[in-house]
PDB file of C-alpha atoms and ligand atoms in Angstrom:
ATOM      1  CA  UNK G  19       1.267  15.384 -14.285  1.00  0.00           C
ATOM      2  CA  UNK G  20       2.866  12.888 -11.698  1.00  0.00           C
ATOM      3  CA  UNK G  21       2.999   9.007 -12.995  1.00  0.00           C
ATOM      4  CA  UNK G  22       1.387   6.950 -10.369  1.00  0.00           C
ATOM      5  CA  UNK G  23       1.101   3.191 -10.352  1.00  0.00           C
ATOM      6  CA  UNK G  24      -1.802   2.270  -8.678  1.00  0.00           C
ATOM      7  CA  UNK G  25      -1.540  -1.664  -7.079  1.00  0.00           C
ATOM      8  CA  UNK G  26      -4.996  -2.816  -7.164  1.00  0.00           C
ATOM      9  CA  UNK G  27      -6.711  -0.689  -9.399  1.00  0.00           C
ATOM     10  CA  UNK G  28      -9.816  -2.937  -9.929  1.00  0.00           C
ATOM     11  CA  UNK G  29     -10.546  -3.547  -6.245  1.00  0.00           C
ATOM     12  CA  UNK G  30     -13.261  -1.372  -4.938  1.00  0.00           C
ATOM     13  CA  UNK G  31     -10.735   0.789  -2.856  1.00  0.00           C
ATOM     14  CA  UNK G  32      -8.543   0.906  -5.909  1.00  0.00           C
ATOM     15  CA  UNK G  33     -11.645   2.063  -8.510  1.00  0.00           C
ATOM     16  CA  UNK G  34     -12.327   4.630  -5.359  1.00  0.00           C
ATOM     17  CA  UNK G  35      -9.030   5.992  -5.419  1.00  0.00           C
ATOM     18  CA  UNK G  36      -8.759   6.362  -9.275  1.00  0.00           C
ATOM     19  CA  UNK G  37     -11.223   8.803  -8.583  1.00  0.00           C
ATOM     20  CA  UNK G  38      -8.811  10.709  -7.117  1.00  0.00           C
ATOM     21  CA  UNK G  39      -6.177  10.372  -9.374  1.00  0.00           C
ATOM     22  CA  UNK G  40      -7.690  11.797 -12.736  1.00  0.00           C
ATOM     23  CA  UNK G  41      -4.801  14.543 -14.106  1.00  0.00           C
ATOM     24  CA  UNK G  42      -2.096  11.875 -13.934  1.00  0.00           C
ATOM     25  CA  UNK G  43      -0.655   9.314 -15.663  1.00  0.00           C
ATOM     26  CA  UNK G  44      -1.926   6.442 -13.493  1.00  0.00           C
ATOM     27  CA  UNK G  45      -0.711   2.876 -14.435  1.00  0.00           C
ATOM     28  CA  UNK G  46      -2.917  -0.215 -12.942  1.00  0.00           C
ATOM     29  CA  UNK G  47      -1.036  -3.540 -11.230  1.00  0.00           C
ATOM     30  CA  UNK G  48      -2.761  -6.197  -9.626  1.00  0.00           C
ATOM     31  CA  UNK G  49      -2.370  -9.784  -8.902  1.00  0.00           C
ATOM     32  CA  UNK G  50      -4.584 -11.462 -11.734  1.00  0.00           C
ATOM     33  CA  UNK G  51      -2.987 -11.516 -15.362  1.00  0.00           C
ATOM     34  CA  UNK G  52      -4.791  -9.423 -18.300  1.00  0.00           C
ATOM     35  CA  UNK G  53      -6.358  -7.183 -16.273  1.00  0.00           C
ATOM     36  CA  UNK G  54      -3.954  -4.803 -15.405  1.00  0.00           C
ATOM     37  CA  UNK G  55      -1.160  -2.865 -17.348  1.00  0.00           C
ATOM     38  CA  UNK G  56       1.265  -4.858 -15.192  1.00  0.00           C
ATOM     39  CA  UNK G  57       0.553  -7.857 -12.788  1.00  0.00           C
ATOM     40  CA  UNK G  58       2.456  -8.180  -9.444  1.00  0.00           C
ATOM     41  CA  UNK G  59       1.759  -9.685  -6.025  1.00  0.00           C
ATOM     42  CA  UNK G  60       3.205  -7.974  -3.174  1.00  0.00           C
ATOM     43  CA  UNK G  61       3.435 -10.749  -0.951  1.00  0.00           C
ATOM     44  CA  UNK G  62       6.687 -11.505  -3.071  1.00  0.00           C
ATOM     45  CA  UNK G  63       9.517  -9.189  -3.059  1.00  0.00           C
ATOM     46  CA  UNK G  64      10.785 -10.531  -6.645  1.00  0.00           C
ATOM     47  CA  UNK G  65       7.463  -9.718  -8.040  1.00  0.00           C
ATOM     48  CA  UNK G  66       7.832  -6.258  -6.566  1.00  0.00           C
ATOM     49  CA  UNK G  67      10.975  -5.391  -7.558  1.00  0.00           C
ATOM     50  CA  UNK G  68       9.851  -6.563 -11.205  1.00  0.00           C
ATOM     51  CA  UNK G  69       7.069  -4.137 -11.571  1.00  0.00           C
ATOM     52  CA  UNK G  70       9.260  -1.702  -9.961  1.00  0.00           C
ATOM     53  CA  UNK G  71      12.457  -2.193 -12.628  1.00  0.00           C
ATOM     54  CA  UNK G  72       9.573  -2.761 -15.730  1.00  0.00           C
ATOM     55  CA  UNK G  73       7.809   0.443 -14.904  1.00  0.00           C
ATOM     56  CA  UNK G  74      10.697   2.374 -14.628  1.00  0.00           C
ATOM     57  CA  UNK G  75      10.088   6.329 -14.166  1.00  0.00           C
ATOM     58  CA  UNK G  76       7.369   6.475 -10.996  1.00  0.00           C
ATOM     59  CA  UNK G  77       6.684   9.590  -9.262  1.00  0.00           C
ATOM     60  CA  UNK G  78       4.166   7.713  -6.446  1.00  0.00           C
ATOM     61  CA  UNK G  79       2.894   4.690  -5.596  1.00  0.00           C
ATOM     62  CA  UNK G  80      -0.801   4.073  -4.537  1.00  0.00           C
ATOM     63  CA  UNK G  81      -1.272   1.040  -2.800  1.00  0.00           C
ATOM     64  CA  UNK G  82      -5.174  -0.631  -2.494  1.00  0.00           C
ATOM     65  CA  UNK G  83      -3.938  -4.217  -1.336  1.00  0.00           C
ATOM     66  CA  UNK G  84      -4.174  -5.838   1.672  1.00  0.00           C
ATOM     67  CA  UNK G  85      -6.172  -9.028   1.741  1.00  0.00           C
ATOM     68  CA  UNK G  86      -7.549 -10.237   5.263  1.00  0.00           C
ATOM     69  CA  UNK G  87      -9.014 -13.420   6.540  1.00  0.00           C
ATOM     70  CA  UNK G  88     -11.897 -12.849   9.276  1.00  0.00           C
ATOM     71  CA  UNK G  89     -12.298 -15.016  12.125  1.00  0.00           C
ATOM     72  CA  UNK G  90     -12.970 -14.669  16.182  1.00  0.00           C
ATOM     73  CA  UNK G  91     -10.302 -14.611  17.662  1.00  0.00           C
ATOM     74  CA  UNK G  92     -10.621 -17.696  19.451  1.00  0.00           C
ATOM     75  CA  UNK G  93     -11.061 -19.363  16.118  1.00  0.00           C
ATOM     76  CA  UNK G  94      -8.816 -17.816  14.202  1.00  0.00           C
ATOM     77  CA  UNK G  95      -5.626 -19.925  13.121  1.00  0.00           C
ATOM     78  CA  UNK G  96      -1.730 -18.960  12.618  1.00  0.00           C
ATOM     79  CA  UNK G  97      -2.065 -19.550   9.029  1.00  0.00           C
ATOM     80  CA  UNK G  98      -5.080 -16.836   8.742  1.00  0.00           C
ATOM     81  CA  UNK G  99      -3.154 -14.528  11.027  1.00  0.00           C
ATOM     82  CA  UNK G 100       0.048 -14.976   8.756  1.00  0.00           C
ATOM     83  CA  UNK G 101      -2.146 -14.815   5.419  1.00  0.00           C
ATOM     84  CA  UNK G 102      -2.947 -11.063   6.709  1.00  0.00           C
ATOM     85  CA  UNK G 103       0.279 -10.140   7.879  1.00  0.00           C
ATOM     86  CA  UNK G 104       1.559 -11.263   5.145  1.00  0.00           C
ATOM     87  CA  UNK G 105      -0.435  -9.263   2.510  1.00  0.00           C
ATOM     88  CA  UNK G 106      -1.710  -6.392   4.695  1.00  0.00           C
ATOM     89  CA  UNK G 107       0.939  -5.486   6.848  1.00  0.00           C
ATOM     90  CA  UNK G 108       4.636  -7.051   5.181  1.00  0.00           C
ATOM     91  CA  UNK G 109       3.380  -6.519   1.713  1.00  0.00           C
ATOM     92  CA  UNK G 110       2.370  -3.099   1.762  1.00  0.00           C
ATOM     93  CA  UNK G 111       5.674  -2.780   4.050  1.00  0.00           C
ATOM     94  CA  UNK G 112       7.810  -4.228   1.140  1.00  0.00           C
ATOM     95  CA  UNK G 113       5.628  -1.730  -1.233  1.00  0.00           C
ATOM     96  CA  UNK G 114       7.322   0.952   0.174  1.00  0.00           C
ATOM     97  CA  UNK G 115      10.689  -0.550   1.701  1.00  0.00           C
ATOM     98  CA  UNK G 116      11.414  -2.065  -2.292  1.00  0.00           C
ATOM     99  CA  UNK G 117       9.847   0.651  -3.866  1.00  0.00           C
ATOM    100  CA  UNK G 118      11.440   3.319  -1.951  1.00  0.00           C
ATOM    101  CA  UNK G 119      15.239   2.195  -3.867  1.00  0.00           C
ATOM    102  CA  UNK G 120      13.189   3.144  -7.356  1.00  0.00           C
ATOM    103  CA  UNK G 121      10.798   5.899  -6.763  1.00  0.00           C
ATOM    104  CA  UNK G 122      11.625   9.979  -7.637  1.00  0.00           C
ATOM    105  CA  UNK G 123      13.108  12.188  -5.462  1.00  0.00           C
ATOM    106  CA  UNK G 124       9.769  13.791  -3.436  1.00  0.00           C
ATOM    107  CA  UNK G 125       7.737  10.589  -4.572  1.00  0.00           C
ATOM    108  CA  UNK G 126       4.912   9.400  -2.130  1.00  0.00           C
ATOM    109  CA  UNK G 127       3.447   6.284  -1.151  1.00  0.00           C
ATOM    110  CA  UNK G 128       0.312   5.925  -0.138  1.00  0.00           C
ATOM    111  CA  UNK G 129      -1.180   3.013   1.776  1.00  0.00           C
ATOM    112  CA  UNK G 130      -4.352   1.706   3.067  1.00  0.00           C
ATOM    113  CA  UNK G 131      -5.788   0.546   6.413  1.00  0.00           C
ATOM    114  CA  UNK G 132      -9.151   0.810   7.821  1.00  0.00           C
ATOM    115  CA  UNK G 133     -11.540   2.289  10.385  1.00  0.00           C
ATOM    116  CA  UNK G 134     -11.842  -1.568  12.223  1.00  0.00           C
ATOM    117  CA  UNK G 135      -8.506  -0.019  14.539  1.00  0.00           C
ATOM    118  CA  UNK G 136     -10.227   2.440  15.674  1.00  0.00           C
ATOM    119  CA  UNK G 137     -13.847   1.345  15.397  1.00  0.00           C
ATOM    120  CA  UNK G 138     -13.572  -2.644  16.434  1.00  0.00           C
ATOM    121  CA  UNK G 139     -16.202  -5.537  15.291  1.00  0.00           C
ATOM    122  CA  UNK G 140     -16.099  -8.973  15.507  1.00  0.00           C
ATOM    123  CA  UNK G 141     -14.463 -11.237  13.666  1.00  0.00           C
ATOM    124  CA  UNK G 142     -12.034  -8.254  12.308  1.00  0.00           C
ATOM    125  CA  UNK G 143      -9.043  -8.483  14.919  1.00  0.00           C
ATOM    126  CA  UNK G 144      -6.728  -9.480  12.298  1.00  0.00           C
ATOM    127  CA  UNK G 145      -7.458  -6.472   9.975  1.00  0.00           C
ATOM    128  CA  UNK G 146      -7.771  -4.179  12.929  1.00  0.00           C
ATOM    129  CA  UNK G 147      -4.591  -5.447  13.929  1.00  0.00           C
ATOM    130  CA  UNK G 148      -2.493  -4.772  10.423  1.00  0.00           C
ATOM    131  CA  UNK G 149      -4.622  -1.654  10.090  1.00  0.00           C
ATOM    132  CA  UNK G 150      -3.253  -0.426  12.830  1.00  0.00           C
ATOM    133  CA  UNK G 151       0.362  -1.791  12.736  1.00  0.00           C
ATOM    134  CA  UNK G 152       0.231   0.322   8.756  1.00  0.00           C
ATOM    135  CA  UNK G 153      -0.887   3.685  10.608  1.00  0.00           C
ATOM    136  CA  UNK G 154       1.771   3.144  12.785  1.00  0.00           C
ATOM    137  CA  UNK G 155       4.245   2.160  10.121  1.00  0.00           C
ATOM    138  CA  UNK G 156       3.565   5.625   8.023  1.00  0.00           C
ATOM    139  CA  UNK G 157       3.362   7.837  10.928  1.00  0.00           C
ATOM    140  CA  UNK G 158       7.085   6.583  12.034  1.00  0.00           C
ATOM    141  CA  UNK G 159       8.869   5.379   9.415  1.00  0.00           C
ATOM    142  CA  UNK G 160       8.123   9.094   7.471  1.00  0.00           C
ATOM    143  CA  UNK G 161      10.850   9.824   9.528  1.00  0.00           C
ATOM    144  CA  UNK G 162      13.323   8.029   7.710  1.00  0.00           C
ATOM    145  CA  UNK G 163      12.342   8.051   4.384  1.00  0.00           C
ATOM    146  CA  UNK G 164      15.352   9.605   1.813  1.00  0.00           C
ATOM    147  CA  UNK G 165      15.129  11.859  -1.313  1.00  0.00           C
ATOM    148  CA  UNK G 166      11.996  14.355   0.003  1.00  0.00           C
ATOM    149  CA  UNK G 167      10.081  11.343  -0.201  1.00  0.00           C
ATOM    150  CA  UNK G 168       7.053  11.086   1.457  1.00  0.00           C
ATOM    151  CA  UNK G 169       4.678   8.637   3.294  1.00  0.00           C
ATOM    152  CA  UNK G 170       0.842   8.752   4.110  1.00  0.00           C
ATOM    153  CA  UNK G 171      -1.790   6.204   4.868  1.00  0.00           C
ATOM    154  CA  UNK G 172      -5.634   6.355   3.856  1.00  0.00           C
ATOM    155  CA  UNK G 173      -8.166   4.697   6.600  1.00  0.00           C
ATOM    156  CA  UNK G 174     -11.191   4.993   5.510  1.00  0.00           C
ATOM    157  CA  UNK G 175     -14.813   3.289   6.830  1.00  0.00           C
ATOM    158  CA  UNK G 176     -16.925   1.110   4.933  1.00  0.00           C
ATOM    159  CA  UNK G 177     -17.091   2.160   1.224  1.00  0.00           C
ATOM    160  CA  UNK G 178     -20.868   2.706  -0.235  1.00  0.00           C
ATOM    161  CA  UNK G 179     -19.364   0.484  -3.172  1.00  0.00           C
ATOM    162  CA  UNK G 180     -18.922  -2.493  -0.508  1.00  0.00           C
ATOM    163  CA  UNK G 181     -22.154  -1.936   1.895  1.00  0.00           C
ATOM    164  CA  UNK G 182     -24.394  -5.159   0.042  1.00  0.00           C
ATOM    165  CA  UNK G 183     -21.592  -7.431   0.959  1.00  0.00           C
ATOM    166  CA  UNK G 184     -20.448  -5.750   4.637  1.00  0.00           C
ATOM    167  CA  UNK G 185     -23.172  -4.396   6.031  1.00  0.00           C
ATOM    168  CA  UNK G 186     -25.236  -6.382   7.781  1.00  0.00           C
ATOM    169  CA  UNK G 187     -22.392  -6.881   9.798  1.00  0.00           C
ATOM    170  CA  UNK G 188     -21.454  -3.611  10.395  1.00  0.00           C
ATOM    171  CA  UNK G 189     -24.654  -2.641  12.063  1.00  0.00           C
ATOM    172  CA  UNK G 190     -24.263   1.478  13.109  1.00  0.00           C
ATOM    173  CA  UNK G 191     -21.751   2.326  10.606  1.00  0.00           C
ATOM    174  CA  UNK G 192     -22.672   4.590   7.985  1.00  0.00           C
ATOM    175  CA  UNK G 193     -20.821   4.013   4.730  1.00  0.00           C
ATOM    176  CA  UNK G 194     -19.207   6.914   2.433  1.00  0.00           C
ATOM    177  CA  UNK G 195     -18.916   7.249  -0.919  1.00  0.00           C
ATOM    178  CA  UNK G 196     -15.635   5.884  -3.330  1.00  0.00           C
ATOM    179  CA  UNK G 197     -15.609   9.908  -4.419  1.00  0.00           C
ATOM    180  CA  UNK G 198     -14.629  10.672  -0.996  1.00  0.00           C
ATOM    181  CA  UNK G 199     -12.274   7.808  -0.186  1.00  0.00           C
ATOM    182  CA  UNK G 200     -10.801   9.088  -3.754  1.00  0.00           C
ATOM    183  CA  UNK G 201     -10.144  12.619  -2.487  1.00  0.00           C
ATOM    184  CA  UNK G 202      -8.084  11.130   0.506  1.00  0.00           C
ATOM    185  CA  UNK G 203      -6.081   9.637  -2.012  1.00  0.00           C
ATOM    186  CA  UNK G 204      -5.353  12.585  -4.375  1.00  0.00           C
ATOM    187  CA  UNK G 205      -5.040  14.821  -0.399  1.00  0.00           C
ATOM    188  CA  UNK G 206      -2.092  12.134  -0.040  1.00  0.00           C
ATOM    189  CA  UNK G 207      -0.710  12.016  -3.601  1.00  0.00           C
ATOM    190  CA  UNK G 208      -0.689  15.986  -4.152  1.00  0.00           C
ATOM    191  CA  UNK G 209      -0.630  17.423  -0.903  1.00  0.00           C
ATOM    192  CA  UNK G 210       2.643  17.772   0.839  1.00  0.00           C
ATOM    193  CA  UNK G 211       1.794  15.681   3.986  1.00  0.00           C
ATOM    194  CA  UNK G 212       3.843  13.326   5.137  1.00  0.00           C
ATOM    195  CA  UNK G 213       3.425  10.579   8.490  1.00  0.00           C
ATOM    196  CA  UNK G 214      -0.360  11.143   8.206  1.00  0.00           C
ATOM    197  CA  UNK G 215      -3.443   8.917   8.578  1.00  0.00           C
ATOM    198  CA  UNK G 216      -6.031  10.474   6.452  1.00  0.00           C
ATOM    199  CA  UNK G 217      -9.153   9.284   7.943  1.00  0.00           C
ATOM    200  CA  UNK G 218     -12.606   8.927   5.818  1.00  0.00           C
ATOM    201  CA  UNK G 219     -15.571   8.548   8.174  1.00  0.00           C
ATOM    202  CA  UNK G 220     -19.258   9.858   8.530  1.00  0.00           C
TER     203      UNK G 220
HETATM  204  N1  LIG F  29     -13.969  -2.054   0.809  1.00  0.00           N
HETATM  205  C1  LIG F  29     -14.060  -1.256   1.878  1.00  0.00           C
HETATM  206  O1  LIG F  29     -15.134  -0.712   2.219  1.00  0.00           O
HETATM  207  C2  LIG F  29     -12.831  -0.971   2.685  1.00  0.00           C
HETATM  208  C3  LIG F  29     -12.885   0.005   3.705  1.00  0.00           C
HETATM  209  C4  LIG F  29     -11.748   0.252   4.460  1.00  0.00           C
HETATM  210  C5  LIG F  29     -10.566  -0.444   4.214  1.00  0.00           C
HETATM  211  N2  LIG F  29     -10.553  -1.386   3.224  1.00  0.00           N
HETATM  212  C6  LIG F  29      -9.299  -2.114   2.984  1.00  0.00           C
HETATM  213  O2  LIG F  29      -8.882  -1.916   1.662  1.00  0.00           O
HETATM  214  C7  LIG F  29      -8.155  -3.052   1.190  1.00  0.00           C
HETATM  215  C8  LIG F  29      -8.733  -3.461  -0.165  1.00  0.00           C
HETATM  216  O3  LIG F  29     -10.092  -3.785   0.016  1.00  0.00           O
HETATM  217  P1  LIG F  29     -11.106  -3.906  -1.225  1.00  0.00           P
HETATM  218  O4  LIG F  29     -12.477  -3.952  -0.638  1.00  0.00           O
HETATM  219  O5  LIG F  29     -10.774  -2.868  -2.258  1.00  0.00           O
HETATM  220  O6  LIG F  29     -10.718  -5.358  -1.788  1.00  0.00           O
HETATM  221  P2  LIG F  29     -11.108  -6.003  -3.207  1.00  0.00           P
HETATM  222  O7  LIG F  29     -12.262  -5.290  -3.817  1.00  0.00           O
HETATM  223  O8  LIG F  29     -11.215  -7.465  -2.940  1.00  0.00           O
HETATM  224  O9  LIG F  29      -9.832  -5.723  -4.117  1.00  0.00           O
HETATM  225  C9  LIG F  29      -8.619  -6.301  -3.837  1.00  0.00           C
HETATM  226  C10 LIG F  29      -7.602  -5.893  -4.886  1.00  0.00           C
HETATM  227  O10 LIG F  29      -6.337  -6.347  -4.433  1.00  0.00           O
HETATM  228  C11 LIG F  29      -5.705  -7.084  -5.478  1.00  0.00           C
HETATM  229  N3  LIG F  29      -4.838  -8.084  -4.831  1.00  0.00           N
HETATM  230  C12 LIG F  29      -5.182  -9.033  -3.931  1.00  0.00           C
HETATM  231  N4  LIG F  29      -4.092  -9.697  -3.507  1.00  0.00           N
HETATM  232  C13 LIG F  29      -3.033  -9.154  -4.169  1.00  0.00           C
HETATM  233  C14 LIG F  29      -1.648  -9.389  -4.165  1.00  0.00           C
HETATM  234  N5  LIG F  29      -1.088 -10.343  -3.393  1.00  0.00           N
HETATM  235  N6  LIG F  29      -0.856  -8.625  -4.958  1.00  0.00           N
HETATM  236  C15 LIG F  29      -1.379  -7.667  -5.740  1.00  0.00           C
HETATM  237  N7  LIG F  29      -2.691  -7.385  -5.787  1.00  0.00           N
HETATM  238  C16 LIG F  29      -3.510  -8.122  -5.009  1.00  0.00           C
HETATM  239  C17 LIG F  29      -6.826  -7.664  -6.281  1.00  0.00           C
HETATM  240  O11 LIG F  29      -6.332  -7.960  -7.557  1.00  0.00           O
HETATM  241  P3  LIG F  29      -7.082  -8.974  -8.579  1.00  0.00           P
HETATM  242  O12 LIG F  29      -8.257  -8.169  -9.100  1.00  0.00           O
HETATM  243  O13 LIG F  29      -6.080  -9.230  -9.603  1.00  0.00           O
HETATM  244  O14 LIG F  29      -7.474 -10.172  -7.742  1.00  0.00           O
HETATM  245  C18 LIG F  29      -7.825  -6.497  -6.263  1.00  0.00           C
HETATM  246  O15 LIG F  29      -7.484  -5.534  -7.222  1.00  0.00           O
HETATM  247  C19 LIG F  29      -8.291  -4.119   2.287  1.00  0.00           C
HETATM  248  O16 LIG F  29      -7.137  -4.150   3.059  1.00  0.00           O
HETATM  249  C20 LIG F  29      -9.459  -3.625   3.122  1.00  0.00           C
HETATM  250  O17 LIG F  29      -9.369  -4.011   4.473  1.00  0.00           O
HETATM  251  C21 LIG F  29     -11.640  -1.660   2.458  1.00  0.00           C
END
């Protein structure tokens, strides 16, 4: 049994990937207080390093964060772009470049992107962007990570669990189910992979 902290556990890709994560010790973060066994935002590396140094012990880290603000891109401003790139891209980035000074020897991270790189729509150019720009980041920086550790990202397609509020504007996607998204995760977690996208898609 691996202990995993999970950072946003109650978001719909976080519930998904706690379906994955079942035999372990899995302990919840998120950004609201109460709701989680520890909060933390990881657009602030203090906050990080907190739940890092409280938690102690940590064999992985599953990361379901990475808030995005939707625009065209005509439209969209510097402060929406940096709002993304600051949560999406640098945050889960400092996930893994602060939590990589605390995790075990052979740890993993896991992080999360999103089909929109591969699969563009409008309005979605800044998640597509960081989406891509976190593939990227796992599939090269696995290179360099110390102690066995290792690095994989999970880019899945719409989730069933979000298709009421995404997809009329998603028109010839077909969602999949959390239960799948969650076996990515646990592929990531227990496998011994390392630099890989795991792609979900139908
Ligand atoms: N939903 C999909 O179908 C889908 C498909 C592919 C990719 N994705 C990607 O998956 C990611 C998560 O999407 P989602 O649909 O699961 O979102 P969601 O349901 O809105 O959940 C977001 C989670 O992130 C937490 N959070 C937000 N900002 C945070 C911060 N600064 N620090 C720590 N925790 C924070 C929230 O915590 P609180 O509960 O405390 O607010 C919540 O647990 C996004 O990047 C999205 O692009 C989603």
């Amino acid at each position: 049994m691996k202990t995993i902290i999970l950072i946003g556990a109650n978001g719909i890709v976080g519930k998904a990937a706690l379906t994955g994560l079942g035999k372990h010790n899995v302990i919840t973060a998120g950004r609201s207080t109460g709701n989680y066994d520890y909060q933390v935002d990881i657009t602030s590396e203090e906050s990080l390093r907190k739940l890092y140094k409280d938690v102690g012990h940590f064999d992985a880290v599953v990361n379901a964060v990475g808030v995005c603000e939707y625009a065209n891109f005509t439209e969209m401003t510097e402060k929406q772009w940096m709002n993304t790139i600051q949560s999406k891209m640098m945050g889960q980035i400092n996930v893994v470049r602060i939590g990589q000074e605390y995790i075990a020897d052979n740890g993993s991270f896991t992080l999360i992107s999103g089909i929109l790189n591969v699969k563009p729509l409008p309005y979605a150019i800044a998640d597509a962007t960081t989406s891509g720009a976190i593939d990227t980041f796992v599939k090269c920086v696995a290179f360099e990570m110390p102690r066995g550790i290792r690095i994989n990202s999970v880019n899945p397609t719409v989730l069933e669990e979000a298709w009421e509020a995404h997809g009329e504007l998603m028109p010839g996607f077909q969602p999949v189910s959390g239960t799948l998204v969650g076996k990515a995760f646990e592929r990531s977690v227990d496998g011994f992979i390392t630099g890989q996208v795991i792609f979900v898609d139908a």
